[in-house]
Structure formats: structure tokens, C-alpha cells
Amino acid sequence: GGFEDRMPDQMSGGQRQRVALARSLIMRPRLLLLDEPLSALDAKVRVQLRDEIRRIQLRLGITTLFVTHDQEEALAVSDRIAVMNAGRIEQVGTPEELYLRPASAYVAGFVGLSSAVPGRATGTSVDVWGIQLPVQGEPVVGEVDVFVRPENVRLVAPGDHAVPAIVQESTFLGSFRRTLVRTADGSLVRLQHSAGDRVEFDEAVHLTIDAVPVSVRPAAPDA
């Protein structure tokens, strides 16, 4: 309340979006289309309004088509997600299905910042830089792209199965750091690690991959 006498330019971006949402909901639509409704808002307001929209949608039971380019937003508000690339649907599924079993490198990159690295599959396992990882899903044989999530990559001391790499960038994000490294074969790998484990640009490090099930896809043929 208290906004009925205000002009639009007297309200904040978040307030204007709430008014627009209320105007849409008052007619009790069977389908609600929200085309990037949070893109122009600052980070804190965006999260608050995102959560409000989800609560309202669940309470009213209105089918909602929510368009976004933000993967965190997509995971937070959706029951099912359709990931589109150049006008084509790459994959449709629940947030968990897309995150754990991406159908392509594009989906893996959009949902969860997974890295696609080369490996050789021998059925139910795949060799990545000498590290044996279980394959998720149907057995595969041959050269593959392996989708590795950043939370499953760790910095380690030099030793057996420690993969040498060079730091490309490292971002402090409060309780953790997100770091991008390049391995000897040119692969770019993202990892998420403790904020206390500070690394610098161009620093030599070693990493390993946790032995958790990974999604793989046949490697694209060389051009």
C-alpha cells in the first residue's frame, strides 16, 4: 500500500515490477508470461523479487513461462527448464536433470558452469588425465567430452593423479573462490575452492577430480 498516488518515475525498479506483476495477476490468468522480468534490477532486489514470484506462482498454481539468461534464476524458479541455443531447444528437464545430466556442452555451460574436458571412455568408466571416473548413464566407448562440475575439482599438492595447470583467473566470492585454470592439453577447467586458498594469475597449480559419476558425450570430430 501507499503507492496508489505515485507516478511510475517516483517508484524504484523493484516497485514498478511488483505493480506490473500485480496487474497481471489480478485477472487470474491461466498462463503467465514473464520475459526477463528481473534483468534491470540490482542484485539484492532481483533475488527478493525472484523469491516472491516463486512463492506467488506456487500459491496460485498459475502455469508460468519465465524467460531468463541467468542460470541461477532458472534453477531457482523452475519446475522444468528448456535451454535454448540459437532458437533451438537443446534440452528440457527438471533443474536436477539438467544440472546432473547435461545433454550438450552448451547446457553444461549454462547450468552449473561445468567444464567440458577430453576423456576416453571404456564402458562404465572414463579416463581423464589418468583419473578414472564412473560414467553416468549408458556405457560409452571411445573419445568423449566429459562434463566436470566446479565443486568436484580440487587443488592438491603435486603427486600421483595430480594434473598440472596454470591459473587464468580467480574470483573471490565471499565464502569461496571460483578459479579458471588451463591444463597442458589446453582445456579450461573451472573449480570452486576455499576462499583461504588464494591463487594468482599465471600461478602453477595442481588439481584432481573427485570420483563422482560424470556425464559424457561423444567428442566432436576434428574439423
mmCIF file with all atom_site columns, C-alpha atoms in Angstrom:
data_model
loop_
_atom_site.group_PDB
_atom_site.id
_atom_site.type_symbol
_atom_site.label_atom_id
_atom_site.label_alt_id
_atom_site.label_comp_id
_atom_site.label_asym_id
_atom_site.label_entity_id
_atom_site.label_seq_id
_atom_site.pdbx_PDB_ins_code
_atom_site.Cartn_x
_atom_site.Cartn_y
_atom_site.Cartn_z
_atom_site.occupancy
_atom_site.B_iso_or_equiv
_atom_site.pdbx_formal_charge
_atom_site.auth_seq_id
_atom_site.auth_comp_id
_atom_site.auth_asym_id
_atom_site.auth_atom_id
_atom_site.pdbx_PDB_model_num
ATOM 1   C CA . GLY A 1 1   ? 0.000  0.000   0.000   1.00 0.00 ? 1   GLY A CA 1
ATOM 2   C CA . GLY A 1 2   ? 0.882  3.673   -0.140  1.00 0.00 ? 2   GLY A CA 1
ATOM 3   C CA . PHE A 1 3   ? 1.809  3.706   -3.834  1.00 0.00 ? 3   PHE A CA 1
ATOM 4   C CA . GLU A 1 4   ? -1.605 4.424   -5.363  1.00 0.00 ? 4   GLU A CA 1
ATOM 5   C CA . ASP A 1 5   ? -0.881 8.148   -5.813  1.00 0.00 ? 5   ASP A CA 1
ATOM 6   C CA . ARG A 1 6   ? 2.682  7.787   -7.087  1.00 0.00 ? 6   ARG A CA 1
ATOM 7   C CA . MET A 1 7   ? 3.726  8.230   -10.687 1.00 0.00 ? 7   MET A CA 1
ATOM 8   C CA . PRO A 1 8   ? 5.882  5.476   -12.249 1.00 0.00 ? 8   PRO A CA 1
ATOM 9   C CA . ASP A 1 9   ? 9.004  7.653   -12.153 1.00 0.00 ? 9   ASP A CA 1
ATOM 10  C CA . GLN A 1 10  ? 8.532  8.041   -8.391  1.00 0.00 ? 10  GLN A CA 1
ATOM 11  C CA . MET A 1 11  ? 8.925  4.303   -7.795  1.00 0.00 ? 11  MET A CA 1
ATOM 12  C CA . SER A 1 12  ? 12.017 2.112   -7.768  1.00 0.00 ? 12  SER A CA 1
ATOM 13  C CA . GLY A 1 13  ? 12.597 -0.585  -10.377 1.00 0.00 ? 13  GLY A CA 1
ATOM 14  C CA . GLY A 1 14  ? 11.559 -3.279  -7.919  1.00 0.00 ? 14  GLY A CA 1
ATOM 15  C CA . GLN A 1 15  ? 8.363  -1.424  -7.003  1.00 0.00 ? 15  GLN A CA 1
ATOM 16  C CA . ARG A 1 16  ? 7.429  -0.966  -10.669 1.00 0.00 ? 16  ARG A CA 1
ATOM 17  C CA . GLN A 1 17  ? 7.969  -4.662  -11.321 1.00 0.00 ? 17  GLN A CA 1
ATOM 18  C CA . ARG A 1 18  ? 5.775  -5.592  -8.349  1.00 0.00 ? 18  ARG A CA 1
ATOM 19  C CA . VAL A 1 19  ? 2.999  -3.320  -9.673  1.00 0.00 ? 19  VAL A CA 1
ATOM 20  C CA . ALA A 1 20  ? 3.306  -4.854  -13.147 1.00 0.00 ? 20  ALA A CA 1
ATOM 21  C CA . LEU A 1 21  ? 3.117  -8.344  -11.649 1.00 0.00 ? 21  LEU A CA 1
ATOM 22  C CA . ALA A 1 22  ? 0.059  -7.432  -9.556  1.00 0.00 ? 22  ALA A CA 1
ATOM 23  C CA . ARG A 1 23  ? -1.703 -6.028  -12.638 1.00 0.00 ? 23  ARG A CA 1
ATOM 24  C CA . SER A 1 24  ? -1.016 -9.286  -14.471 1.00 0.00 ? 24  SER A CA 1
ATOM 25  C CA . LEU A 1 25  ? -2.240 -11.469 -11.612 1.00 0.00 ? 25  LEU A CA 1
ATOM 26  C CA . ILE A 1 26  ? -5.447 -9.594  -10.802 1.00 0.00 ? 26  ILE A CA 1
ATOM 27  C CA . MET A 1 27  ? -7.153 -11.170 -13.837 1.00 0.00 ? 27  MET A CA 1
ATOM 28  C CA . ARG A 1 28  ? -6.250 -14.676 -12.589 1.00 0.00 ? 28  ARG A CA 1
ATOM 29  C CA . PRO A 1 29  ? -4.682 -15.754 -15.898 1.00 0.00 ? 29  PRO A CA 1
ATOM 30  C CA . ARG A 1 30  ? -4.294 -19.436 -16.755 1.00 0.00 ? 30  ARG A CA 1
ATOM 31  C CA . LEU A 1 31  ? -0.850 -18.722 -18.237 1.00 0.00 ? 31  LEU A CA 1
ATOM 32  C CA . LEU A 1 32  ? 1.598  -16.023 -17.144 1.00 0.00 ? 32  LEU A CA 1
ATOM 33  C CA . LEU A 1 33  ? 4.462  -14.951 -19.438 1.00 0.00 ? 33  LEU A CA 1
ATOM 34  C CA . LEU A 1 34  ? 7.394  -13.212 -17.738 1.00 0.00 ? 34  LEU A CA 1
ATOM 35  C CA . ASP A 1 35  ? 10.067 -12.086 -20.212 1.00 0.00 ? 35  ASP A CA 1
ATOM 36  C CA . GLU A 1 36  ? 13.257 -11.387 -18.230 1.00 0.00 ? 36  GLU A CA 1
ATOM 37  C CA . PRO A 1 37  ? 11.315 -9.536  -15.504 1.00 0.00 ? 37  PRO A CA 1
ATOM 38  C CA . LEU A 1 38  ? 14.342 -9.147  -13.218 1.00 0.00 ? 38  LEU A CA 1
ATOM 39  C CA . SER A 1 39  ? 17.084 -8.200  -15.674 1.00 0.00 ? 39  SER A CA 1
ATOM 40  C CA . ALA A 1 40  ? 17.090 -4.454  -14.922 1.00 0.00 ? 40  ALA A CA 1
ATOM 41  C CA . LEU A 1 41  ? 17.155 -4.774  -11.125 1.00 0.00 ? 41  LEU A CA 1
ATOM 42  C CA . ASP A 1 42  ? 20.122 -4.696  -8.778  1.00 0.00 ? 42  ASP A CA 1
ATOM 43  C CA . ALA A 1 43  ? 21.318 -7.996  -7.301  1.00 0.00 ? 43  ALA A CA 1
ATOM 44  C CA . LYS A 1 44  ? 19.612 -7.820  -3.895  1.00 0.00 ? 44  LYS A CA 1
ATOM 45  C CA . VAL A 1 45  ? 16.225 -6.714  -5.250  1.00 0.00 ? 45  VAL A CA 1
ATOM 46  C CA . ARG A 1 46  ? 16.480 -9.292  -8.029  1.00 0.00 ? 46  ARG A CA 1
ATOM 47  C CA . VAL A 1 47  ? 16.816 -12.156 -5.540  1.00 0.00 ? 47  VAL A CA 1
ATOM 48  C CA . GLN A 1 48  ? 13.996 -10.807 -3.337  1.00 0.00 ? 48  GLN A CA 1
ATOM 49  C CA . LEU A 1 49  ? 11.578 -10.404 -6.249  1.00 0.00 ? 49  LEU A CA 1
ATOM 50  C CA . ARG A 1 50  ? 12.613 -13.751 -7.734  1.00 0.00 ? 50  ARG A CA 1
ATOM 51  C CA . ASP A 1 51  ? 11.657 -15.485 -4.494  1.00 0.00 ? 51  ASP A CA 1
ATOM 52  C CA . GLU A 1 52  ? 8.380  -13.511 -4.305  1.00 0.00 ? 52  GLU A CA 1
ATOM 53  C CA . ILE A 1 53  ? 7.446  -14.575 -7.833  1.00 0.00 ? 53  ILE A CA 1
ATOM 54  C CA . ARG A 1 54  ? 8.141  -18.215 -6.985  1.00 0.00 ? 54  ARG A CA 1
ATOM 55  C CA . ARG A 1 55  ? 6.023  -18.074 -3.809  1.00 0.00 ? 55  ARG A CA 1
ATOM 56  C CA . ILE A 1 56  ? 3.125  -16.398 -5.630  1.00 0.00 ? 56  ILE A CA 1
ATOM 57  C CA . GLN A 1 57  ? 3.313  -18.866 -8.511  1.00 0.00 ? 57  GLN A CA 1
ATOM 58  C CA . LEU A 1 58  ? 3.236  -21.845 -6.147  1.00 0.00 ? 58  LEU A CA 1
ATOM 59  C CA . ARG A 1 59  ? 0.408  -20.408 -4.052  1.00 0.00 ? 59  ARG A CA 1
ATOM 60  C CA . LEU A 1 60  ? -1.822 -19.510 -7.004  1.00 0.00 ? 60  LEU A CA 1
ATOM 61  C CA . GLY A 1 61  ? -0.889 -22.518 -9.140  1.00 0.00 ? 61  GLY A CA 1
ATOM 62  C CA . ILE A 1 62  ? -0.559 -20.456 -12.320 1.00 0.00 ? 62  ILE A CA 1
ATOM 63  C CA . THR A 1 63  ? 1.414  -22.024 -15.163 1.00 0.00 ? 63  THR A CA 1
ATOM 64  C CA . THR A 1 64  ? 4.263  -19.582 -15.775 1.00 0.00 ? 64  THR A CA 1
ATOM 65  C CA . LEU A 1 65  ? 6.642  -19.231 -18.709 1.00 0.00 ? 65  LEU A CA 1
ATOM 66  C CA . PHE A 1 66  ? 9.696  -17.421 -17.330 1.00 0.00 ? 66  PHE A CA 1
ATOM 67  C CA . VAL A 1 67  ? 12.365 -16.265 -19.797 1.00 0.00 ? 67  VAL A CA 1
ATOM 68  C CA . THR A 1 68  ? 15.856 -15.644 -18.414 1.00 0.00 ? 68  THR A CA 1
ATOM 69  C CA . HIS A 1 69  ? 19.535 -15.713 -19.385 1.00 0.00 ? 69  HIS A CA 1
ATOM 70  C CA . ASP A 1 70  ? 20.569 -16.184 -15.735 1.00 0.00 ? 70  ASP A CA 1
ATOM 71  C CA . GLN A 1 71  ? 21.250 -19.831 -14.847 1.00 0.00 ? 71  GLN A CA 1
ATOM 72  C CA . GLU A 1 72  ? 20.837 -19.302 -11.095 1.00 0.00 ? 72  GLU A CA 1
ATOM 73  C CA . GLU A 1 73  ? 17.482 -17.640 -11.731 1.00 0.00 ? 73  GLU A CA 1
ATOM 74  C CA . ALA A 1 74  ? 16.404 -20.519 -13.972 1.00 0.00 ? 74  ALA A CA 1
ATOM 75  C CA . LEU A 1 75  ? 17.308 -23.115 -11.350 1.00 0.00 ? 75  LEU A CA 1
ATOM 76  C CA . ALA A 1 76  ? 15.598 -21.172 -8.547  1.00 0.00 ? 76  ALA A CA 1
ATOM 77  C CA . VAL A 1 77  ? 12.180 -20.555 -10.114 1.00 0.00 ? 77  VAL A CA 1
ATOM 78  C CA . SER A 1 78  ? 11.596 -23.578 -12.337 1.00 0.00 ? 78  SER A CA 1
ATOM 79  C CA . ASP A 1 79  ? 9.911  -26.953 -12.143 1.00 0.00 ? 79  ASP A CA 1
ATOM 80  C CA . ARG A 1 80  ? 11.092 -27.661 -15.698 1.00 0.00 ? 80  ARG A CA 1
ATOM 81  C CA . ILE A 1 81  ? 13.633 -25.819 -17.823 1.00 0.00 ? 81  ILE A CA 1
ATOM 82  C CA . ALA A 1 82  ? 14.005 -25.631 -21.598 1.00 0.00 ? 82  ALA A CA 1
ATOM 83  C CA . VAL A 1 83  ? 17.511 -24.498 -22.565 1.00 0.00 ? 83  VAL A CA 1
ATOM 84  C CA . MET A 1 84  ? 17.575 -22.819 -25.976 1.00 0.00 ? 84  MET A CA 1
ATOM 85  C CA . ASN A 1 85  ? 20.561 -22.118 -28.201 1.00 0.00 ? 85  ASN A CA 1
ATOM 86  C CA . ALA A 1 86  ? 20.206 -20.055 -31.383 1.00 0.00 ? 86  ALA A CA 1
ATOM 87  C CA . GLY A 1 87  ? 16.449 -20.659 -31.440 1.00 0.00 ? 87  GLY A CA 1
ATOM 88  C CA . ARG A 1 88  ? 16.764 -24.429 -30.957 1.00 0.00 ? 88  ARG A CA 1
ATOM 89  C CA . ILE A 1 89  ? 15.865 -26.379 -27.815 1.00 0.00 ? 89  ILE A CA 1
ATOM 90  C CA . GLU A 1 90  ? 18.988 -28.155 -26.540 1.00 0.00 ? 90  GLU A CA 1
ATOM 91  C CA . GLN A 1 91  ? 17.357 -29.936 -23.588 1.00 0.00 ? 91  GLN A CA 1
ATOM 92  C CA . VAL A 1 92  ? 14.185 -29.989 -21.493 1.00 0.00 ? 92  VAL A CA 1
ATOM 93  C CA . GLY A 1 93  ? 14.094 -31.347 -17.956 1.00 0.00 ? 93  GLY A CA 1
ATOM 94  C CA . THR A 1 94  ? 13.971 -30.607 -14.258 1.00 0.00 ? 94  THR A CA 1
ATOM 95  C CA . PRO A 1 95  ? 16.703 -28.401 -12.778 1.00 0.00 ? 95  PRO A CA 1
ATOM 96  C CA . GLU A 1 96  ? 18.305 -31.517 -11.271 1.00 0.00 ? 96  GLU A CA 1
ATOM 97  C CA . GLU A 1 97  ? 18.263 -33.394 -14.598 1.00 0.00 ? 97  GLU A CA 1
ATOM 98  C CA . LEU A 1 98  ? 19.893 -30.530 -16.479 1.00 0.00 ? 98  LEU A CA 1
ATOM 99  C CA . TYR A 1 99  ? 22.493 -29.946 -13.780 1.00 0.00 ? 99  TYR A CA 1
ATOM 100 C CA . LEU A 1 100 ? 23.449 -33.592 -13.284 1.00 0.00 ? 100 LEU A CA 1
ATOM 101 C CA . ARG A 1 101 ? 22.942 -34.881 -16.847 1.00 0.00 ? 101 ARG A CA 1
ATOM 102 C CA . PRO A 1 102 ? 23.502 -32.084 -19.392 1.00 0.00 ? 102 PRO A CA 1
ATOM 103 C CA . ALA A 1 103 ? 22.770 -33.155 -22.966 1.00 0.00 ? 103 ALA A CA 1
ATOM 104 C CA . SER A 1 104 ? 25.413 -30.912 -24.538 1.00 0.00 ? 104 SER A CA 1
ATOM 105 C CA . ALA A 1 105 ? 28.392 -28.708 -23.757 1.00 0.00 ? 105 ALA A CA 1
ATOM 106 C CA . TYR A 1 106 ? 26.115 -25.688 -24.149 1.00 0.00 ? 106 TYR A CA 1
ATOM 107 C CA . VAL A 1 107 ? 23.687 -26.943 -21.494 1.00 0.00 ? 107 VAL A CA 1
ATOM 108 C CA . ALA A 1 108 ? 26.561 -27.894 -19.197 1.00 0.00 ? 108 ALA A CA 1
ATOM 109 C CA . GLY A 1 109 ? 27.967 -24.398 -19.534 1.00 0.00 ? 109 GLY A CA 1
ATOM 110 C CA . PHE A 1 110 ? 24.623 -22.729 -18.882 1.00 0.00 ? 110 PHE A CA 1
ATOM 111 C CA . VAL A 1 111 ? 23.613 -24.840 -15.900 1.00 0.00 ? 111 VAL A CA 1
ATOM 112 C CA . GLY A 1 112 ? 26.328 -25.006 -13.264 1.00 0.00 ? 112 GLY A CA 1
ATOM 113 C CA . LEU A 1 113 ? 29.426 -23.746 -15.062 1.00 0.00 ? 113 LEU A CA 1
ATOM 114 C CA . SER A 1 114 ? 30.561 -27.283 -15.900 1.00 0.00 ? 114 SER A CA 1
ATOM 115 C CA . SER A 1 115 ? 33.795 -27.683 -17.866 1.00 0.00 ? 115 SER A CA 1
ATOM 116 C CA . ALA A 1 116 ? 33.984 -29.958 -20.914 1.00 0.00 ? 116 ALA A CA 1
ATOM 117 C CA . VAL A 1 117 ? 37.305 -31.843 -20.887 1.00 0.00 ? 117 VAL A CA 1
ATOM 118 C CA . PRO A 1 118 ? 38.587 -34.662 -23.115 1.00 0.00 ? 118 PRO A CA 1
ATOM 119 C CA . GLY A 1 119 ? 38.497 -38.262 -21.959 1.00 0.00 ? 119 GLY A CA 1
ATOM 120 C CA . ARG A 1 120 ? 38.463 -41.835 -23.193 1.00 0.00 ? 120 ARG A CA 1
ATOM 121 C CA . ALA A 1 121 ? 35.519 -43.971 -22.149 1.00 0.00 ? 121 ALA A CA 1
ATOM 122 C CA . THR A 1 122 ? 35.761 -47.742 -21.766 1.00 0.00 ? 122 THR A CA 1
ATOM 123 C CA . GLY A 1 123 ? 32.147 -48.569 -20.977 1.00 0.00 ? 123 GLY A CA 1
ATOM 124 C CA . THR A 1 124 ? 31.166 -47.664 -17.448 1.00 0.00 ? 124 THR A CA 1
ATOM 125 C CA . SER A 1 125 ? 34.256 -45.575 -16.695 1.00 0.00 ? 125 SER A CA 1
ATOM 126 C CA . VAL A 1 126 ? 36.209 -42.800 -18.372 1.00 0.00 ? 126 VAL A CA 1
ATOM 127 C CA . ASP A 1 127 ? 39.871 -41.853 -18.142 1.00 0.00 ? 127 ASP A CA 1
ATOM 128 C CA . VAL A 1 128 ? 40.533 -38.130 -17.711 1.00 0.00 ? 128 VAL A CA 1
ATOM 129 C CA . TRP A 1 129 ? 44.237 -37.256 -17.370 1.00 0.00 ? 129 TRP A CA 1
ATOM 130 C CA . GLY A 1 130 ? 44.885 -40.631 -15.755 1.00 0.00 ? 130 GLY A CA 1
ATOM 131 C CA . ILE A 1 131 ? 41.972 -40.282 -13.328 1.00 0.00 ? 131 ILE A CA 1
ATOM 132 C CA . GLN A 1 132 ? 39.266 -42.963 -13.582 1.00 0.00 ? 132 GLN A CA 1
ATOM 133 C CA . LEU A 1 133 ? 35.728 -41.619 -13.216 1.00 0.00 ? 133 LEU A CA 1
ATOM 134 C CA . PRO A 1 134 ? 32.422 -43.559 -13.309 1.00 0.00 ? 134 PRO A CA 1
ATOM 135 C CA . VAL A 1 135 ? 30.199 -42.782 -16.293 1.00 0.00 ? 135 VAL A CA 1
ATOM 136 C CA . GLN A 1 136 ? 26.661 -41.694 -15.546 1.00 0.00 ? 136 GLN A CA 1
ATOM 137 C CA . GLY A 1 137 ? 24.009 -43.292 -17.756 1.00 0.00 ? 137 GLY A CA 1
ATOM 138 C CA . GLU A 1 138 ? 24.539 -45.725 -20.628 1.00 0.00 ? 138 GLU A CA 1
ATOM 139 C CA . PRO A 1 139 ? 28.013 -47.261 -21.164 1.00 0.00 ? 139 PRO A CA 1
ATOM 140 C CA . VAL A 1 140 ? 30.106 -45.421 -23.765 1.00 0.00 ? 140 VAL A CA 1
ATOM 141 C CA . VAL A 1 141 ? 33.274 -46.416 -25.610 1.00 0.00 ? 141 VAL A CA 1
ATOM 142 C CA . GLY A 1 142 ? 35.706 -44.075 -27.349 1.00 0.00 ? 142 GLY A CA 1
ATOM 143 C CA . GLU A 1 143 ? 36.781 -40.454 -27.248 1.00 0.00 ? 143 GLU A CA 1
ATOM 144 C CA . VAL A 1 144 ? 34.335 -38.301 -25.299 1.00 0.00 ? 144 VAL A CA 1
ATOM 145 C CA . ASP A 1 145 ? 33.787 -34.894 -23.790 1.00 0.00 ? 145 ASP A CA 1
ATOM 146 C CA . VAL A 1 146 ? 33.470 -35.182 -20.023 1.00 0.00 ? 146 VAL A CA 1
ATOM 147 C CA . PHE A 1 147 ? 31.386 -32.610 -18.138 1.00 0.00 ? 147 PHE A CA 1
ATOM 148 C CA . VAL A 1 148 ? 33.042 -31.778 -14.821 1.00 0.00 ? 148 VAL A CA 1
ATOM 149 C CA . ARG A 1 149 ? 31.345 -29.529 -12.271 1.00 0.00 ? 149 ARG A CA 1
ATOM 150 C CA . PRO A 1 150 ? 33.488 -26.938 -10.443 1.00 0.00 ? 150 PRO A CA 1
ATOM 151 C CA . GLU A 1 151 ? 32.623 -28.267 -6.983  1.00 0.00 ? 151 GLU A CA 1
ATOM 152 C CA . ASN A 1 152 ? 34.127 -31.644 -7.963  1.00 0.00 ? 152 ASN A CA 1
ATOM 153 C CA . VAL A 1 153 ? 37.551 -30.241 -8.904  1.00 0.00 ? 153 VAL A CA 1
ATOM 154 C CA . ARG A 1 154 ? 40.106 -29.704 -6.116  1.00 0.00 ? 154 ARG A CA 1
ATOM 155 C CA . LEU A 1 155 ? 43.511 -28.087 -5.750  1.00 0.00 ? 155 LEU A CA 1
ATOM 156 C CA . VAL A 1 156 ? 46.061 -30.623 -4.497  1.00 0.00 ? 156 VAL A CA 1
ATOM 157 C CA . ALA A 1 157 ? 49.786 -30.981 -3.894  1.00 0.00 ? 157 ALA A CA 1
ATOM 158 C CA . PRO A 1 158 ? 51.911 -32.408 -6.731  1.00 0.00 ? 158 PRO A CA 1
ATOM 159 C CA . GLY A 1 159 ? 51.766 -36.202 -6.859  1.00 0.00 ? 159 GLY A CA 1
ATOM 160 C CA . ASP A 1 160 ? 50.073 -39.167 -8.486  1.00 0.00 ? 160 ASP A CA 1
ATOM 161 C CA . HIS A 1 161 ? 46.955 -38.207 -10.471 1.00 0.00 ? 161 HIS A CA 1
ATOM 162 C CA . ALA A 1 162 ? 47.644 -34.514 -9.800  1.00 0.00 ? 162 ALA A CA 1
ATOM 163 C CA . VAL A 1 163 ? 47.078 -32.609 -13.044 1.00 0.00 ? 163 VAL A CA 1
ATOM 164 C CA . PRO A 1 164 ? 49.353 -29.582 -13.621 1.00 0.00 ? 164 PRO A CA 1
ATOM 165 C CA . ALA A 1 165 ? 47.611 -26.389 -14.704 1.00 0.00 ? 165 ALA A CA 1
ATOM 166 C CA . ILE A 1 166 ? 48.118 -22.632 -14.937 1.00 0.00 ? 166 ILE A CA 1
ATOM 167 C CA . VAL A 1 167 ? 45.739 -20.157 -13.289 1.00 0.00 ? 167 VAL A CA 1
ATOM 168 C CA . GLN A 1 168 ? 43.910 -17.942 -15.800 1.00 0.00 ? 168 GLN A CA 1
ATOM 169 C CA . GLU A 1 169 ? 41.740 -16.054 -13.321 1.00 0.00 ? 169 GLU A CA 1
ATOM 170 C CA . SER A 1 170 ? 40.472 -16.352 -9.751  1.00 0.00 ? 170 SER A CA 1
ATOM 171 C CA . THR A 1 171 ? 37.466 -14.529 -8.309  1.00 0.00 ? 171 THR A CA 1
ATOM 172 C CA . PHE A 1 172 ? 36.759 -14.015 -4.615  1.00 0.00 ? 172 PHE A CA 1
ATOM 173 C CA . LEU A 1 173 ? 33.049 -14.634 -3.933  1.00 0.00 ? 173 LEU A CA 1
ATOM 174 C CA . GLY A 1 174 ? 32.864 -14.351 -0.158  1.00 0.00 ? 174 GLY A CA 1
ATOM 175 C CA . SER A 1 175 ? 32.809 -17.853 1.292   1.00 0.00 ? 175 SER A CA 1
ATOM 176 C CA . PHE A 1 176 ? 34.644 -19.377 -1.689  1.00 0.00 ? 176 PHE A CA 1
ATOM 177 C CA . ARG A 1 177 ? 36.728 -18.615 -4.755  1.00 0.00 ? 177 ARG A CA 1
ATOM 178 C CA . ARG A 1 178 ? 35.924 -19.562 -8.340  1.00 0.00 ? 178 ARG A CA 1
ATOM 179 C CA . THR A 1 179 ? 39.075 -20.178 -10.347 1.00 0.00 ? 179 THR A CA 1
ATOM 180 C CA . LEU A 1 180 ? 39.698 -20.895 -14.028 1.00 0.00 ? 180 LEU A CA 1
ATOM 181 C CA . VAL A 1 181 ? 42.820 -22.873 -14.973 1.00 0.00 ? 181 VAL A CA 1
ATOM 182 C CA . ARG A 1 182 ? 44.310 -24.143 -18.220 1.00 0.00 ? 182 ARG A CA 1
ATOM 183 C CA . THR A 1 183 ? 45.760 -27.659 -18.385 1.00 0.00 ? 183 THR A CA 1
ATOM 184 C CA . ALA A 1 184 ? 48.639 -28.799 -20.595 1.00 0.00 ? 184 ALA A CA 1
ATOM 185 C CA . ASP A 1 185 ? 46.237 -30.005 -23.330 1.00 0.00 ? 185 ASP A CA 1
ATOM 186 C CA . GLY A 1 186 ? 44.605 -26.567 -23.470 1.00 0.00 ? 186 GLY A CA 1
ATOM 187 C CA . SER A 1 187 ? 41.449 -27.467 -21.551 1.00 0.00 ? 187 SER A CA 1
ATOM 188 C CA . LEU A 1 188 ? 39.889 -24.688 -19.490 1.00 0.00 ? 188 LEU A CA 1
ATOM 189 C CA . VAL A 1 189 ? 38.655 -26.021 -16.156 1.00 0.00 ? 189 VAL A CA 1
ATOM 190 C CA . ARG A 1 190 ? 36.599 -24.188 -13.534 1.00 0.00 ? 190 ARG A CA 1
ATOM 191 C CA . LEU A 1 191 ? 36.900 -25.085 -9.888  1.00 0.00 ? 191 LEU A CA 1
ATOM 192 C CA . GLN A 1 192 ? 35.340 -23.858 -6.680  1.00 0.00 ? 192 GLN A CA 1
ATOM 193 C CA . HIS A 1 193 ? 37.519 -23.832 -3.577  1.00 0.00 ? 193 HIS A CA 1
ATOM 194 C CA . SER A 1 194 ? 38.012 -22.290 -0.152  1.00 0.00 ? 194 SER A CA 1
ATOM 195 C CA . ALA A 1 195 ? 38.399 -18.520 -0.044  1.00 0.00 ? 195 ALA A CA 1
ATOM 196 C CA . GLY A 1 196 ? 41.518 -19.082 2.047   1.00 0.00 ? 196 GLY A CA 1
ATOM 197 C CA . ASP A 1 197 ? 43.262 -20.973 -0.787  1.00 0.00 ? 197 ASP A CA 1
ATOM 198 C CA . ARG A 1 198 ? 44.377 -17.881 -2.661  1.00 0.00 ? 198 ARG A CA 1
ATOM 199 C CA . VAL A 1 199 ? 45.946 -18.324 -6.094  1.00 0.00 ? 199 VAL A CA 1
ATOM 200 C CA . GLU A 1 200 ? 47.315 -15.742 -8.507  1.00 0.00 ? 200 GLU A CA 1
ATOM 201 C CA . PHE A 1 201 ? 47.141 -15.237 -12.263 1.00 0.00 ? 201 PHE A CA 1
ATOM 202 C CA . ASP A 1 202 ? 49.718 -17.366 -14.121 1.00 0.00 ? 202 ASP A CA 1
ATOM 203 C CA . GLU A 1 203 ? 50.484 -19.422 -10.997 1.00 0.00 ? 203 GLU A CA 1
ATOM 204 C CA . ALA A 1 204 ? 51.296 -23.109 -11.487 1.00 0.00 ? 204 ALA A CA 1
ATOM 205 C CA . VAL A 1 205 ? 48.896 -25.357 -9.554  1.00 0.00 ? 205 VAL A CA 1
ATOM 206 C CA . HIS A 1 206 ? 47.824 -28.996 -9.477  1.00 0.00 ? 206 HIS A CA 1
ATOM 207 C CA . LEU A 1 207 ? 44.283 -30.318 -9.456  1.00 0.00 ? 207 LEU A CA 1
ATOM 208 C CA . THR A 1 208 ? 42.340 -33.539 -9.265  1.00 0.00 ? 208 THR A CA 1
ATOM 209 C CA . ILE A 1 209 ? 38.751 -34.583 -9.943  1.00 0.00 ? 209 ILE A CA 1
ATOM 210 C CA . ASP A 1 210 ? 36.558 -36.294 -7.354  1.00 0.00 ? 210 ASP A CA 1
ATOM 211 C CA . ALA A 1 211 ? 35.494 -39.807 -8.359  1.00 0.00 ? 211 ALA A CA 1
ATOM 212 C CA . VAL A 1 212 ? 31.805 -38.975 -8.758  1.00 0.00 ? 212 VAL A CA 1
ATOM 213 C CA . PRO A 1 213 ? 29.652 -40.035 -11.733 1.00 0.00 ? 213 PRO A CA 1
ATOM 214 C CA . VAL A 1 214 ? 30.106 -37.741 -14.736 1.00 0.00 ? 214 VAL A CA 1
ATOM 215 C CA . SER A 1 215 ? 28.092 -37.101 -17.878 1.00 0.00 ? 215 SER A CA 1
ATOM 216 C CA . VAL A 1 216 ? 29.873 -37.755 -21.164 1.00 0.00 ? 216 VAL A CA 1
ATOM 217 C CA . ARG A 1 217 ? 29.069 -37.182 -24.815 1.00 0.00 ? 217 ARG A CA 1
ATOM 218 C CA . PRO A 1 218 ? 30.911 -38.457 -27.908 1.00 0.00 ? 218 PRO A CA 1
ATOM 219 C CA . ALA A 1 219 ? 33.636 -35.996 -28.819 1.00 0.00 ? 219 ALA A CA 1
ATOM 220 C CA . ALA A 1 220 ? 33.003 -33.838 -31.863 1.00 0.00 ? 220 ALA A CA 1
ATOM 221 C CA . PRO A 1 221 ? 35.115 -34.940 -34.860 1.00 0.00 ? 221 PRO A CA 1
ATOM 222 C CA . ASP A 1 222 ? 38.081 -32.740 -35.721 1.00 0.00 ? 222 ASP A CA 1
ATOM 223 C CA . ALA A 1 223 ? 37.345 -30.212 -38.425 1.00 0.00 ? 223 ALA A CA 1
#
